[in-house]
Amino acid sequence: MQVTAKDTADLRLGSLEELEQLRGELRAAEDPDQTRIIVCHGTGCIANGSAGVTKALKAALAAAGEDIEVMPGIKTTGCHGFCSRGPLVIIKPKNIFYQQVKPGDAEEIVQKTIKAGETVERLLYEHPQTGEKIETTEDIPFYAGQQRVVLANIGQIDPTKIDDAFRVGAYAGAAKALTNMEPKEVIEAVINSGLRGRGGAGFPTGIKWNLAAKHEGGQKYVLCNADEGDPGAFMDRSVMEGDPHAVVEGMIIGGYAIGADTGYVYVRAEYPLAIKHLEKALVDARAYGLLGENILGSGFNFDIRINRGAGAFVCGEETALMRSVEGKVGEPVPRPPYPSDKGLFGKPSVLNNVETWANVSRILDKGADWFAGLGTEKSKGTKVFALVGKVNNVGLVEVPMGIKLREIVMEIGGGVPGSDHFKAVQTGGPSGGCLPWQDADLPVDFDSLIAAGSMMGSGGMIVMDDRDCMVDVAKYFLGFLEEESCGKCFPCRLGVPRLRETLNRFSKGQGTVEDIDDLYSLAEAIKAGSLCALGGTAPNAVLSTLRYFRDEYEAHILEHRCPAGVCKDLITYSIDPEVCTGCRACARACPQNAVTGEKKKPHTIDESLCIRCGMCFESCKFGAVQVQ
Amino acid sequence: MLSLTIDGKKVEAEAGWSLLDTARQYGIEIPTLCYHEAVEPFGACRLCVVELRQGNNSRLVASCVYPAEQGLEVHTASEKVNNVRRWILEMLLSECPASSEIREMAAQYGVKTTRFEISDPEQECILCGLCVRACAQVVGANAISTVGRGAQKEIGSPYLTPGDDCVACGTCVTVCPTGAMSARFERVRGVPAVVMARSVKG
Ligand SMILES: Cc1cc2nc3c(=O)[nH]c(=O)nc-3n(C[C@H](O)[C@H](O)[C@H](O)COP(=O)(O)O)c2cc1C
Ligand code: SF4
Ligand code: SF4
Ligand code: SF4
Ligand code: FES
Ligand code: FES
């Protein structure tokens, strides 16, 4: 059924019943057993050339023409989370999973899989340990260990088509809330679900709403935090790109609950595809009367605007974000007054993260009890993580709260290349901390992570191995925060650079054990004294690495040694004459010509020329280059 | 009236008073650098932090911006508070070594030297933003602002390009707690705008 053929005035849905009727018709019009080709058009796969793959598939289908009984449709979707294997092509209904597909593979996919029902072996995913080829999405460990609630529709629907979103249940939660529930009941449901904010601090969402709802009448706002400033994070981007209606729906529900008629999405300008899909979602939602006046005949009016952020990390902080939307300098301001009392333009406001809003849609659709059944006692539901670093399966994963760190990294992540353990996992973004292998069985939830000296943050998860130096890691995150500090308050502006300076000295083998005591004291002053949570959490990188890897700090200071072989001033490269075959690979790789020796005889490194770039180490196939 | 305790002493505050207002009403000293009666409080220097205790919980807040609340237990000179003040002052000694005001205040807290490197021995400006707020809120000229962020932050005309908004009223010089503004102001008076206290070397 072609709904879009009607003119826009006709599309407006007047009630919950009309929405459900439309949904029924749309579902009936699509045969779930029909062969369909899914091509991932998320940012990652597009960068890897998926648009070319789609084109080639279309051409190959057209060429095969009459030979194919039922012509399969091609659907382009948002990110499947496994961008490192992209471009991805999935053949429905069997979910045959093809990875790293090139336009040149299209012909074979059409001939073999579509026409003959066979799989193309070489495009299948290979298990990193067993080498076994895996045919379907469900059987790939990366997906098998996940529980998809927020990401459930991503990869299934075309995010630019509202019909597709309707088929998988979009706006059912909002319709229920607006039609059958009082705003109070909606807030109660969110409180009972146990949902806590996914943007950082894990504040109970329903309780936050209540604070704004208690101001009766008058202008109020809801806002969506899509600033996503953590380096390497792309959870929120994927949700907006792949299922924008989930965010729109969540905000409608939130607006109704607190009595706001306007919502703002503050999204970083570096996310053009997310903005495009969000804009399309808004246009379509308006056309169907899901935004605008008298939504679904409920008498509730609500609309959403998009605000492009200029890219400063601190603009993700709630008070800075609101100043930025107001057109002022994006710097944090002291609380109280809290945004729930005086937020955007001085009016009661609620700001939630993208993932939080998407969860709200699911909760109203499937019920608070269902959501409260997921996760742990104090951390309900699931969490999306961007799993990166020294791990076989890099990507976006959604797991139930309370899952063990080990399961995420070693099972879903497929383990650490060349090792049976990780050295540390950094969670929580720049404000988070590093957890050691001894904590591999730590349940990943808000409170356990805090107790372990890290935090959930927005969902960054960086895996580190024995070649990562913890002093260097702490220095990196402090460097990032020093760059991003707005400089308004003194402890953060002055203190973060001083912390980094001290670590800089450590990585040169300078400093004393007393400096470590000073670090603790200064870190405490910055945490307790800073205006906003950027400074308030900035010392975490130092504190958590000191807590678990103090011996590594002491090795730098006392023994002038970097055990991981990273800090350039403390390492020397040498060649083990017993192992060296004289293949000259290192000599060719060295930019300084510091490696000499006769062909097929052990080589040596001239330390006075060596700049410790590690090229020789990387180039040696025999493991003869040693770093100490 | 709200009743609360400051350093164990029972005090009363009117609704709308900050903790700093309340303490000052009772002659309790709290150091400040970015506060001035003439402009809105800013909460930036954090020298005015005080500790709020509630059972086993404790946290620091900036007293110039934190409102007096019924039943608060406020400590203005606890170890936690002094640790923050001492570190800020020691770091300011290396940031703005030319300021005698900072040296005096630091000495009061027993901070006489700094372990940190001094990059500009002439620097006096502490980036408290008082000049900017006074120019905007008292004069209404908006001739100066902070430019840049973090360690690169400085005071200047917007976008660091000269404009003709400055009316040479000298208000910024009056509110400046360190004299940083006056040293620079002398050199640019008469010249429209651009009073770059932090970036122009004295
Ligand atoms: C420096 C800084 C940066 C932040 N960046 C983000 C961000 O990019 N996205 C986000 O959702 N929250 C960010 N937050 C957290 C927000 O201030 C706020 O707590 C959150 O958006 C509230 O939503 P939630 O309750 O749904 O988590 C940041 C906080 C700080 C201090
Ligand atoms: S803690 Fe850092 S980012 Fe936050 S207000 Fe202070 S200087 Fe700015
Ligand atoms: S002298 Fe100029 S810069 Fe200073 S307060 Fe007056 S108008 Fe503003
Ligand atoms: S010039 Fe004076 S008033 Fe202005 S920021 Fe610097 S120290 Fe503060
Ligand atoms: S963009 Fe295709 S898997 Fe992420
Ligand atoms: S006087 Fe309160 S923060 Fe500066």
CSV table of N, CA, C and O in Angstrom, one decimal, chain B residues 25 48 50-51 54 60 63-64 89 114 119 136 140 156:
chain,number,residue,atom,x,y,z
B,25,GLN,N,27.4,39.0,56.7
B,25,GLN,CA,26.4,39.7,57.6
B,25,GLN,C,26.9,39.4,59.0
B,25,GLN,O,26.7,40.3,59.9
B,48,CYS,N,36.1,31.0,47.3
B,48,CYS,CA,35.0,31.1,48.3
B,48,CYS,C,34.4,29.8,48.6
B,48,CYS,O,33.3,29.9,49.3
B,50,VAL,N,33.0,26.6,50.4
B,50,VAL,CA,32.7,26.2,51.7
B,50,VAL,C,32.2,24.8,51.7
B,50,VAL,O,31.8,24.3,50.7
B,51,GLU,N,32.4,24.1,52.9
B,51,GLU,CA,31.9,22.7,52.9
B,51,GLU,C,30.5,22.6,53.5
B,51,GLU,O,30.3,23.2,54.5
B,54,GLN,N,26.3,16.9,55.7
B,54,GLN,CA,24.9,16.4,56.0
B,54,GLN,C,25.2,14.9,56.4
B,54,GLN,O,25.5,14.1,55.5
B,60,LEU,N,31.7,20.5,48.6
B,60,LEU,CA,32.1,21.9,48.5
B,60,LEU,C,31.2,22.6,47.5
B,60,LEU,O,30.9,22.1,46.5
B,63,SER,N,30.4,29.7,47.8
B,63,SER,CA,29.5,30.4,48.6
B,63,SER,C,28.9,31.7,48.0
B,63,SER,O,27.8,32.1,48.3
B,64,CYS,N,29.6,32.2,47.0
B,64,CYS,CA,29.1,33.4,46.4
B,64,CYS,C,27.9,33.2,45.5
B,64,CYS,O,27.1,34.1,45.2
B,89,LEU,N,45.7,29.0,45.2
B,89,LEU,CA,46.7,30.1,45.4
B,89,LEU,C,48.1,29.8,44.9
B,89,LEU,O,48.8,30.6,44.3
B,114,THR,N,55.9,28.7,45.0
B,114,THR,CA,55.1,27.7,44.1
B,114,THR,C,56.1,26.7,43.5
B,114,THR,O,57.2,27.0,43.2
B,119,SER,N,55.6,30.9,33.7
B,119,SER,CA,55.8,31.2,32.3
B,119,SER,C,55.9,32.6,31.9
B,119,SER,O,56.6,33.0,31.0
B,136,ALA,N,30.0,45.0,31.0
B,136,ALA,CA,28.7,44.6,30.4
B,136,ALA,C,27.5,45.0,31.3
B,136,ALA,O,26.5,45.6,30.9
B,140,GLY,N,27.4,48.7,30.5
B,140,GLY,CA,26.5,48.3,29.3
B,140,GLY,C,27.3,48.5,28.0
B,140,GLY,O,26.6,48.5,27.0
B,156,GLY,N,40.0,40.4,26.2
B,156,GLY,CA,40.2,41.3,25.0
B,156,GLY,C,38.9,41.8,24.5
B,156,GLY,O,37.9,41.5,25.0
